[in-house]
């Protein structure tokens, strides 16, 4: 068998130039350098070649091998930056690919909407830490030592010691109310703040419970704040959030940190049930002022706490709290 080495080299270069993808590069390598490739075939032909041809064929085969190896390396670098045949034919008249633009999660939207309303009513927005002391989460809120909400079934305790207390561990706040204590320790009245954030409770997860959810706390302290202010404020808020036809009622309730305390129910035309509970509220308990370090009898205040998931479910008719956390785009994209 005689070989036209000129022709082979020419084809080798052309083949190498046409390589446009890693796959094509591999085909090229196999064609020339593979075990059954052309160069091996040339080496194999040495056995039957006339004696005087052997050194020539051997040298040419060696050259080809070097060339092919070098070309494989070269093209390997080139594929990334140098467009192959298919990519070279860019058609600038084709429509572009629009980037997918995301948007805020529905819960974030609700939190912002609620905070905006209160900002419009003169409140400022503050945040507190999710890891809290027992003192801020319970004691300073006048929650007695033996209150069931303090036990491990109702609150997540960490194994980290609280350096500010003798034998307490830090915990995951079970409500945003410890934010009230932090604000009062740092500011003197008059003050009006809302505190949005995550809270944690070891509840079994079902359609209406989650071990983590969001609350928004409100606190207003001044001289001569009255329950009527609380009613007026929450009424104005609900009208802004749910529309002017909303009906509201204050139902007496108990919280250790407010006195008197109430739960707020709302009802609206087209709503399924007659009354739906949306938040807890009340007048700041004098004991709480005491723990916060305020002078006795000088101030009065109102406080409220609402569940963001619950509000959002009511507002949009969402049947299951788990939908908020599954991040299924079919759900999220509706809002
Ligand atoms: N912290 C209470 C809860 O989680 C809500 C609340 C806040 C009630 C402020 C009254 C005043 O249920």
Short mmCIF file of C-alpha atoms and ligand atoms in Angstrom, two decimals:
data_model
loop_
_atom_site.label_atom_id
_atom_site.label_comp_id
_atom_site.label_asym_id
_atom_site.label_seq_id
_atom_site.Cartn_x
_atom_site.Cartn_y
_atom_site.Cartn_z
CA UNK A 1 0.00 0.00 0.00
CA UNK A 2 1.35 3.42 -0.90
CA UNK A 3 0.30 6.58 0.88
CA UNK A 4 -0.19 10.09 -0.43
CA UNK A 5 1.16 11.90 2.62
CA UNK A 6 0.66 15.33 1.08
CA UNK A 7 -3.02 14.60 0.66
CA UNK A 8 -3.34 13.07 4.14
CA UNK A 9 -1.81 16.14 5.79
CA UNK A 10 -4.09 18.43 3.83
CA UNK A 11 -7.20 16.47 4.91
CA UNK A 12 -5.92 16.33 8.49
CA UNK A 13 -5.69 20.13 8.61
CA UNK A 14 -9.11 20.59 7.02
CA UNK A 15 -10.72 18.10 9.38
CA UNK A 16 -9.15 19.83 12.36
CA UNK A 17 -10.39 23.23 11.21
CA UNK A 18 -13.96 21.94 10.87
CA UNK A 19 -14.14 20.68 14.47
CA UNK A 20 -16.82 22.74 16.26
CA UNK A 21 -17.72 20.82 19.37
CA UNK A 22 -16.16 18.48 21.90
CA UNK A 23 -17.97 15.62 20.20
CA UNK A 24 -16.53 16.44 16.81
CA UNK A 25 -13.09 16.78 18.37
CA UNK A 26 -13.37 13.29 19.79
CA UNK A 27 -14.43 11.95 16.37
CA UNK A 28 -11.41 13.67 14.87
CA UNK A 29 -9.09 12.14 17.46
CA UNK A 30 -10.47 8.66 16.89
CA UNK A 31 -10.25 9.02 13.12
CA UNK A 32 -6.50 9.80 13.21
CA UNK A 33 -5.10 8.77 16.57
CA UNK A 34 -7.49 5.99 17.66
CA UNK A 35 -6.41 2.36 17.95
CA UNK A 36 -8.02 1.64 14.58
CA UNK A 37 -7.26 5.11 13.28
CA UNK A 38 -5.40 6.14 10.15
CA UNK A 39 -2.01 6.61 11.77
CA UNK A 40 -2.06 3.13 13.31
CA UNK A 41 -3.04 1.80 9.92
CA UNK A 42 0.02 3.46 8.39
CA UNK A 43 2.27 1.97 11.07
CA UNK A 44 0.73 -1.46 10.42
CA UNK A 45 1.46 -1.13 6.71
CA UNK A 46 5.20 -0.92 7.49
CA UNK A 47 5.36 -4.70 7.80
CA UNK A 48 4.54 -5.23 4.12
CA UNK A 49 6.28 -2.17 2.75
CA UNK A 50 9.31 -2.44 0.44
CA UNK A 51 12.51 -2.16 2.44
CA UNK A 52 13.59 1.19 1.00
CA UNK A 53 10.16 2.71 1.74
CA UNK A 54 10.09 1.73 5.43
CA UNK A 55 12.16 4.63 6.83
CA UNK A 56 10.15 7.16 4.77
CA UNK A 57 6.75 5.79 5.80
CA UNK A 58 7.92 5.54 9.43
CA UNK A 59 9.05 9.15 9.49
CA UNK A 60 5.86 10.40 7.82
CA UNK A 61 3.73 8.41 10.29
CA UNK A 62 5.66 9.97 13.19
CA UNK A 63 5.16 13.43 11.72
CA UNK A 64 1.45 12.82 11.24
CA UNK A 65 1.10 11.63 14.80
CA UNK A 66 2.78 14.78 16.11
CA UNK A 67 0.65 16.98 13.89
CA UNK A 68 -2.60 15.28 14.84
CA UNK A 69 -1.77 15.40 18.56
CA UNK A 70 -0.89 19.07 18.34
CA UNK A 71 -4.08 19.82 16.41
CA UNK A 72 -6.23 18.04 19.00
CA UNK A 73 -4.68 20.22 21.72
CA UNK A 74 -5.08 23.35 19.65
CA UNK A 75 -8.72 22.68 18.83
CA UNK A 76 -9.47 21.80 22.44
CA UNK A 77 -8.56 25.37 23.38
CA UNK A 78 -10.29 26.76 20.33
CA UNK A 79 -13.73 25.22 20.68
CA UNK A 80 -14.69 27.45 23.56
CA UNK A 81 -13.80 30.76 22.00
CA UNK A 82 -13.79 30.03 18.31
CA UNK A 83 -17.26 29.39 17.00
CA UNK A 84 -17.73 26.31 14.88
CA UNK A 85 -19.59 26.15 11.62
CA UNK A 86 -23.06 26.12 13.10
CA UNK A 87 -22.41 28.98 15.53
CA UNK A 88 -20.56 31.04 12.98
CA UNK A 89 -23.77 31.60 11.09
CA UNK A 90 -25.23 34.06 13.59
CA UNK A 91 -28.57 35.38 12.45
CA UNK A 92 -28.97 38.84 13.98
CA UNK A 93 -32.58 39.07 12.80
CA UNK A 94 -33.71 36.30 15.18
CA UNK A 95 -35.65 37.53 18.22
CA UNK A 96 -33.61 37.62 21.42
CA UNK A 97 -34.13 35.37 24.40
CA UNK A 98 -35.75 37.44 27.13
CA UNK A 99 -34.26 36.90 30.59
CA UNK A 100 -36.67 35.48 33.16
CA UNK A 101 -37.29 38.17 35.72
CA UNK A 102 -38.36 37.00 39.17
CA UNK A 103 -40.37 38.93 41.71
CA UNK A 104 -40.78 39.20 45.45
CA UNK A 105 -42.29 36.27 47.34
CA UNK A 106 -45.93 36.79 48.26
CA UNK A 107 -45.07 36.88 51.97
CA UNK A 108 -42.48 39.59 51.35
CA UNK A 109 -45.07 41.51 49.37
CA UNK A 110 -47.56 41.27 52.25
CA UNK A 111 -44.95 42.28 54.84
CA UNK A 112 -44.00 45.29 52.76
CA UNK A 113 -47.62 46.22 52.15
CA UNK A 114 -48.44 46.05 55.88
CA UNK A 115 -45.28 47.93 56.88
CA UNK A 116 -46.05 50.60 54.26
CA UNK A 117 -49.49 51.15 55.75
CA UNK A 118 -48.04 51.62 59.24
CA UNK A 119 -45.28 53.85 57.92
CA UNK A 120 -48.03 55.99 56.43
CA UNK A 121 -49.55 56.16 59.90
CA UNK A 122 -46.30 57.45 61.40
CA UNK A 123 -44.64 54.21 62.52
CA UNK A 124 -41.03 53.32 61.82
CA UNK A 125 -39.81 49.83 60.91
CA UNK A 126 -37.36 47.98 63.17
CA UNK A 127 -36.04 44.45 63.24
CA UNK A 128 -34.85 42.28 66.09
CA UNK A 129 -32.79 39.08 66.25
CA UNK A 130 -34.36 35.63 65.75
CA UNK A 131 -32.18 34.16 68.50
CA UNK A 132 -33.37 35.68 71.75
CA UNK A 133 -32.92 35.51 75.50
CA UNK A 134 -35.51 33.94 77.76
CA UNK A 135 -35.68 37.30 79.47
CA UNK A 136 -36.78 39.19 76.35
CA UNK A 137 -39.00 36.44 74.97
CA UNK A 138 -40.81 35.67 78.26
CA UNK A 139 -39.75 37.27 81.53
CA UNK A 140 -39.79 40.92 80.47
CA UNK A 141 -43.15 40.28 78.82
CA UNK A 142 -44.58 39.32 82.20
CA UNK A 143 -44.94 35.66 81.21
CA UNK A 144 -44.74 33.68 84.48
CA UNK A 145 -41.98 31.13 85.13
CA UNK A 146 -44.44 28.23 84.99
CA UNK A 147 -46.28 29.35 81.85
CA UNK A 148 -46.70 26.43 79.40
CA UNK A 149 -45.38 28.46 76.47
CA UNK A 150 -41.94 28.37 78.12
CA UNK A 151 -41.54 24.60 77.93
CA UNK A 152 -39.67 22.72 75.25
CA UNK A 153 -42.88 21.65 73.51
CA UNK A 154 -43.76 25.24 72.69
CA UNK A 155 -40.38 26.91 72.24
CA UNK A 156 -37.15 25.89 70.50
CA UNK A 157 -34.23 26.19 72.91
CA UNK A 158 -30.67 26.21 71.65
CA UNK A 159 -27.82 24.57 73.55
CA UNK A 160 -26.03 27.92 73.70
CA UNK A 161 -25.76 29.50 77.14
CA UNK A 162 -27.16 32.98 77.58
CA UNK A 163 -24.24 35.01 78.93
CA UNK A 164 -26.58 37.59 80.46
CA UNK A 165 -28.34 35.07 82.69
CA UNK A 166 -27.21 32.47 85.22
CA UNK A 167 -28.81 29.29 83.98
CA UNK A 168 -30.71 30.13 80.81
CA UNK A 169 -30.08 29.11 77.22
CA UNK A 170 -30.74 31.20 74.16
CA UNK A 171 -33.88 30.32 72.22
CA UNK A 172 -35.54 30.95 68.86
CA UNK A 173 -38.05 33.69 69.49
CA UNK A 174 -41.59 32.30 69.58
CA UNK A 175 -43.15 35.67 68.75
CA UNK A 176 -41.97 39.14 67.71
CA UNK A 177 -42.97 40.64 71.08
CA UNK A 178 -39.38 40.52 72.48
CA UNK A 179 -38.77 43.22 69.87
CA UNK A 180 -40.93 45.50 72.07
CA UNK A 181 -38.52 45.05 74.97
CA UNK A 182 -35.47 45.78 72.82
CA UNK A 183 -37.05 48.96 71.45
CA UNK A 184 -38.08 50.21 74.90
CA UNK A 185 -34.65 49.48 76.37
CA UNK A 186 -33.08 51.65 73.70
CA UNK A 187 -35.58 54.49 73.24
CA UNK A 188 -37.65 56.76 75.41
CA UNK A 189 -41.22 57.61 74.37
CA UNK A 190 -42.88 58.86 72.33
CA UNK A 191 -42.25 55.94 70.02
CA UNK A 192 -44.19 54.06 67.36
CA UNK A 193 -42.61 51.05 65.65
CA UNK A 194 -43.54 47.93 63.72
CA UNK A 195 -41.26 44.92 63.89
CA UNK A 196 -41.61 42.31 61.13
CA UNK A 197 -39.78 39.01 61.32
CA UNK A 198 -39.62 35.23 61.51
CA UNK A 199 -40.78 33.35 64.60
CA UNK A 200 -40.39 29.68 65.52
CA UNK A 201 -42.55 27.15 67.35
CA UNK A 202 -42.19 23.37 67.48
CA UNK A 203 -45.61 22.76 65.92
CA UNK A 204 -46.37 19.74 63.75
CA UNK A 205 -46.68 20.97 60.18
CA UNK A 206 -50.17 20.87 58.66
CA UNK A 207 -52.39 23.09 56.50
CA UNK A 208 -52.43 25.86 59.08
CA UNK A 209 -49.27 25.28 61.17
CA UNK A 210 -45.59 25.61 60.47
CA UNK A 211 -42.52 25.49 62.73
CA UNK A 212 -41.51 28.86 61.28
CA UNK A 213 -43.79 31.71 60.28
CA UNK A 214 -43.82 35.49 60.17
CA UNK A 215 -45.29 38.02 62.52
CA UNK A 216 -45.50 41.79 62.57
CA UNK A 217 -45.41 43.41 65.97
CA UNK A 218 -46.63 46.92 66.64
CA UNK A 219 -45.81 49.14 69.60
CA UNK A 220 -46.80 52.71 70.34
CA UNK A 221 -45.85 54.34 73.65
CA UNK A 222 -46.56 57.87 74.78
CA UNK A 223 -48.38 59.73 77.53
CA UNK A 224 -52.15 59.17 77.59
CA UNK A 225 -52.41 56.44 74.96
CA UNK A 226 -55.84 54.86 75.28
CA UNK A 227 -57.63 51.74 74.12
CA UNK A 228 -59.65 53.92 71.75
CA UNK A 229 -56.39 54.80 69.99
CA UNK A 230 -55.69 51.11 69.56
CA UNK A 231 -59.15 50.53 68.09
CA UNK A 232 -58.93 53.50 65.77
CA UNK A 233 -55.46 52.57 64.59
CA UNK A 234 -56.29 48.94 63.82
CA UNK A 235 -59.52 49.94 62.13
CA UNK A 236 -57.66 52.34 59.84
CA UNK A 237 -55.11 49.63 59.12
CA UNK A 238 -57.67 46.95 58.25
CA UNK A 239 -59.57 49.29 55.96
CA UNK A 240 -56.38 50.03 54.05
CA UNK A 241 -55.42 46.38 53.76
CA UNK A 242 -58.78 44.71 53.15
CA UNK A 243 -60.86 47.55 51.73
CA UNK A 244 -63.43 49.99 53.15
CA UNK A 245 -66.23 47.43 53.60
CA UNK A 246 -64.37 45.41 56.21
CA UNK A 247 -66.16 44.71 59.49
CA UNK A 248 -64.11 44.41 62.68
CA UNK A 249 -64.68 43.40 66.23
CA UNK A 250 -62.52 43.34 69.37
CA UNK A 251 -63.06 40.21 71.44
CA UNK A 252 -61.73 40.19 75.02
CA UNK A 253 -58.73 37.91 75.41
CA UNK A 254 -55.72 37.40 77.66
CA UNK A 255 -52.04 38.07 77.07
CA UNK A 256 -49.64 38.43 80.03
CA UNK A 257 -47.99 41.47 78.44
CA UNK A 258 -51.10 43.53 77.72
CA UNK A 259 -53.98 44.61 79.92
CA UNK A 260 -56.69 44.81 78.77
CA UNK A 261 -56.10 42.42 75.88
CA UNK A 262 -58.20 41.57 72.86
CA UNK A 263 -58.25 39.53 69.72
CA UNK A 264 -59.34 41.20 66.52
CA UNK A 265 -61.74 39.44 64.17
CA UNK A 266 -62.69 40.61 60.74
CA UNK A 267 -65.51 39.75 58.38
CA UNK A 268 -66.19 40.84 54.86
CA UNK A 269 -68.82 40.40 52.21
CA UNK A 270 -68.12 37.20 50.30
CA UNK A 271 -65.93 35.86 53.10
CA UNK A 272 -66.72 32.22 53.85
CA UNK A 273 -66.95 32.34 57.63
CA UNK A 274 -68.67 35.05 59.57
CA UNK A 275 -65.67 36.14 61.74
CA UNK A 276 -61.97 35.38 61.29
CA UNK A 277 -59.32 36.10 63.89
CA UNK A 278 -56.42 38.14 62.57
CA UNK A 279 -54.37 39.43 65.48
CA UNK A 280 -53.79 39.87 69.19
CA UNK A 281 -53.52 43.27 70.81
CA UNK A 282 -53.88 45.27 73.98
CA UNK A 283 -52.55 48.02 76.22
CA UNK A 284 -48.96 47.48 77.35
CA UNK A 285 -48.95 45.94 80.83
CA UNK A 286 -47.33 48.17 83.53
CA UNK A 287 -45.06 45.25 84.45
CA UNK A 288 -43.60 45.30 80.93
CA UNK A 289 -42.76 49.01 81.28
CA UNK A 290 -41.13 48.16 84.58
CA UNK A 291 -38.95 45.43 83.00
CA UNK A 292 -38.06 47.81 80.18
CA UNK A 293 -36.84 50.33 82.74
CA UNK A 294 -39.47 53.05 82.24
CA UNK A 295 -40.51 55.16 85.26
CA UNK A 296 -43.63 53.88 86.95
CA UNK A 297 -46.92 55.39 85.78
CA UNK A 298 -45.39 57.82 83.33
CA UNK A 299 -46.37 56.20 80.04
CA UNK A 300 -49.12 54.15 78.49
CA UNK A 301 -48.90 52.20 75.28
CA UNK A 302 -50.62 49.94 72.81
CA UNK A 303 -49.26 46.78 71.21
CA UNK A 304 -50.42 44.31 68.62
CA UNK A 305 -49.09 41.25 66.87
CA UNK A 306 -50.34 39.72 63.66
CA UNK A 307 -49.50 36.57 61.73
CA UNK A 308 -48.39 37.37 58.20
CA UNK A 309 -49.18 33.94 56.72
CA UNK A 310 -52.65 34.00 58.19
CA UNK A 311 -53.36 37.50 56.88
CA UNK A 312 -52.07 36.55 53.44
CA UNK A 313 -54.14 33.35 53.36
CA UNK A 314 -57.26 35.32 54.24
CA UNK A 315 -56.58 38.07 51.76
CA UNK A 316 -55.88 35.79 48.80
CA UNK A 317 -57.94 32.72 49.72
CA UNK A 318 -54.88 30.46 50.07
CA UNK A 319 -55.94 27.16 51.67
CA UNK A 320 -52.63 25.73 52.91
CA UNK A 321 -49.71 27.44 54.71
CA UNK A 322 -47.21 24.95 53.24
CA UNK A 323 -47.67 26.54 49.82
CA UNK A 324 -45.61 29.51 51.04
CA UNK A 325 -42.50 27.43 51.68
CA UNK A 326 -42.50 24.85 48.90
CA UNK A 327 -41.34 27.37 46.31
CA UNK A 328 -43.43 25.82 43.55
CA UNK A 329 -43.29 28.42 40.79
CA UNK A 330 -46.80 27.53 39.64
CA UNK A 331 -47.99 28.91 42.97
CA UNK A 332 -45.54 31.79 43.37
CA UNK A 333 -46.03 33.14 39.86
CA UNK A 334 -49.72 33.80 40.49
CA UNK A 335 -48.91 36.73 42.77
N1 LIG B 1 -47.32 37.92 70.83
C1 LIG B 1 -48.70 37.54 70.67
C2 LIG B 1 -48.75 36.20 69.94
O1 LIG B 1 -47.78 35.75 69.39
C3 LIG B 1 -49.48 38.58 69.91
C4 LIG B 1 -49.59 39.90 70.61
C5 LIG B 1 -48.66 40.90 70.41
C6 LIG B 1 -50.64 40.14 71.47
C7 LIG B 1 -48.78 42.13 71.05
C8 LIG B 1 -50.78 41.36 72.11
C9 LIG B 1 -49.83 42.34 71.90
O2 LIG B 1 -49.79 35.57 69.90
#
